[in-house]
């Protein structure tokens, strides 16, 4: 903690700034006082030289939203920040102050943690990772200086790669270069990090906590990548009880690492909080944490007294002297506790002399998070190239000499974007004192290396590949950019051995964010029935980030989650669930009406311009779109005059005013007359199943035709495969096939065609070796596209002749495609989408969503204009330009959750209407504008 500098802001919203806590790669953290509660808070404000970059602002705010959604457990609640920071204001967040030391500070002060402390630390971190991974998201926020040790357990202060960055740098053209500390074997191989990457970093972090040194950090820096990729970690100094688990976290193959939930359970079956309830820190660390809290309280109290004196002075007309007295009182409170700056500790190899760190190491800058929107301890002050004689320092955690974290991996390098002409200076928030004329950000030091230029040939020395630029340049908002390349972490000849690739390669690029950030976690959940439309942003959408949603609707937690969602005439979003139907206005995102009669509805469809149809287990309903009231109702028994005992129907599909559904009824088959001298046999109960066509406007059955009965008495479930001018094609769900039908099919799917006007059965066919559960789509041209093994094949119907084959990759079968015009848009389990020509099967383009490979292919949906292809899976929604496959943006949302409840794990779903894509994740719905 140190006194404020001349160029530090004095106020953020309702918070009065009292002292500096520390500086990170992209932000400064301040101890502040809440004027209303008189409590201590931590304000994290972006550095002005980086806040001018649109990429930085968006990423800062995105990670702040992530922190807000993770609130609960070991993540402190966010107190607030500006709802919308104007371009000339600094982005900032505020969080509860909790006395704590960073893990790096704790190891520097007392050495390795006891086995029990490491166990609780690992369990707490793994519990949070498990919540994040349940959404398919990668955390990438762990580092020795982003993990805090508080009295009751660990805390996290970084919520993404930007927050955990070791250094950040503004580049010409409005780009942001972020340099990371830790690297994993898969990143060395040029692959995208996945949830298992967080487990590798967790293993490194726990080994560091248990031994004071980071595995794989010893040795020539230039060989760092080789050690990470191929060298087994030395874990002899790790306590035996933890060694096996940490070794499994450090496996080279991601598939061999345990999940976060497994780690949490193995370390503390009763939970980290339960294990830590009787204290968890060594006595010396517990005392240091308590002392830090005392110092902070004194500083806040001094600030309150100074504020009172200030008010009295203003009342008396003294104005300026009161401001001077304010600063003097706080500075005096800080200086009263000063204990002189401590040395920056350096990891000491086993067997080295006790004074090795003092004698043989040069100081290096700390690695720290950027937007810590939840809370922060009173950690290290901002690194600077020389002692600051204008500030007072407090306690035994003083100013340290800078530390160099050389870049480690190039996650993405978008093309250069043009910013405002050089010379425009970044603005400070209203009320902030302008920077001192002589102050400046240190330039890159000798020996430090800037990020590589964007380009496909850029790569990491030693054979470590770089990821090519995935973005399309877009004109950014005209915000000021730095006049020259600046580095937040000044130079030092020393190397931080906590950061694995501290000297991996001179010139290796870090995370470079252009006019729009990559890896952004979007989303902001609404919490009311009728949310206000989200504020719109002027100017073009930045590549990589999703557009600002027009609105966000959150279904009330007191009601069951929606089971289905449908668009009614581009005006309403109709949701059905166990408690009824709900309509949401597509223009505003406000709830319009509810109808309890439509409980457990299967489908919601428009009936002309005046009615909304919902199929329920008890019957068919026609609702008024104005107020949701039931206008017509037809019970199942009245749907078909010839089928009075009709069971609950199963919806198959619809086209215009006609819907198709299957239904069944039990019938008694009388035993035949007995032969002379024989007893009469027993009557039998049989299930007869039918496919029905029903006109919703006329509210009458058009036809019914028999189909094979399903397994048991239940109605067989069918899926609509194709609707053509004269016929429709359906396929029965394999789960409802009768045993005899399963045997007769011999492992192949059976497709049935019926005349649309009469219901007459036209043909029943099998095509190639298409399996009963294979992804299939039929088009209006008589072609059927089906996943066959790892390939995608097109068949002519009904002849069954193969027309073309698109070869796939082993073990990654295709999902259900989407046809439009002359193009078929494909999807596969390798998380790839593409476009092929429908007539020839020629591949036009194929792109990866960059999501973790799962058990299913993404579901693809086209915008109503056919210009945007949206791929949705369990972890994200990715938008592509349908014409050429350009990746437009990615949307991820951890999901609104009760701190004591389960993490949202529902997959994403997409509905399109007009120029809007409605994205659903469990209870939350977002309306994104799309082309």
PDB file of C-alpha atoms in Angstrom, residues 10-17 32-39 41 43 79-82 92 94:
ATOM      1  CA  UNK A  10      -9.380  10.818  -6.355  1.00  0.00           C
ATOM      2  CA  UNK A  11     -12.853   9.418  -6.882  1.00  0.00           C
ATOM      3  CA  UNK A  12     -14.728   6.700  -8.766  1.00  0.00           C
ATOM      4  CA  UNK A  13     -18.494   6.989  -8.535  1.00  0.00           C
ATOM      5  CA  UNK A  14     -19.418   6.823  -4.818  1.00  0.00           C
ATOM      6  CA  UNK A  15     -15.925   5.699  -3.775  1.00  0.00           C
ATOM      7  CA  UNK A  16     -13.252   8.043  -2.413  1.00  0.00           C
ATOM      8  CA  UNK A  17      -9.758   6.845  -3.306  1.00  0.00           C
ATOM      9  CA  UNK A  32     -11.158   3.338  -1.385  1.00  0.00           C
ATOM     10  CA  UNK A  33     -13.900   4.245   1.043  1.00  0.00           C
ATOM     11  CA  UNK A  34     -17.598   3.873   0.347  1.00  0.00           C
ATOM     12  CA  UNK A  35     -19.179   7.178   1.310  1.00  0.00           C
ATOM     13  CA  UNK A  36     -22.463   5.498   2.243  1.00  0.00           C
ATOM     14  CA  UNK A  37     -21.239   2.561   4.337  1.00  0.00           C
ATOM     15  CA  UNK A  38     -17.796   3.866   5.394  1.00  0.00           C
ATOM     16  CA  UNK A  39     -16.463   0.429   4.414  1.00  0.00           C
ATOM     17  CA  UNK A  41     -13.513  -1.301  -1.022  1.00  0.00           C
ATOM     18  CA  UNK A  43     -11.414  -0.130  -7.087  1.00  0.00           C
ATOM     19  CA  UNK A  79     -20.071  -3.952  -5.891  1.00  0.00           C
ATOM     20  CA  UNK A  80     -20.377  -2.029  -9.068  1.00  0.00           C
ATOM     21  CA  UNK A  81     -18.851   0.027 -11.828  1.00  0.00           C
ATOM     22  CA  UNK A  82     -20.124   2.399 -14.478  1.00  0.00           C
ATOM     23  CA  UNK A  92     -13.329   0.503 -13.538  1.00  0.00           C
ATOM     24  CA  UNK A  94     -15.312  -2.077  -7.420  1.00  0.00           C
TER      25      UNK A  94
END
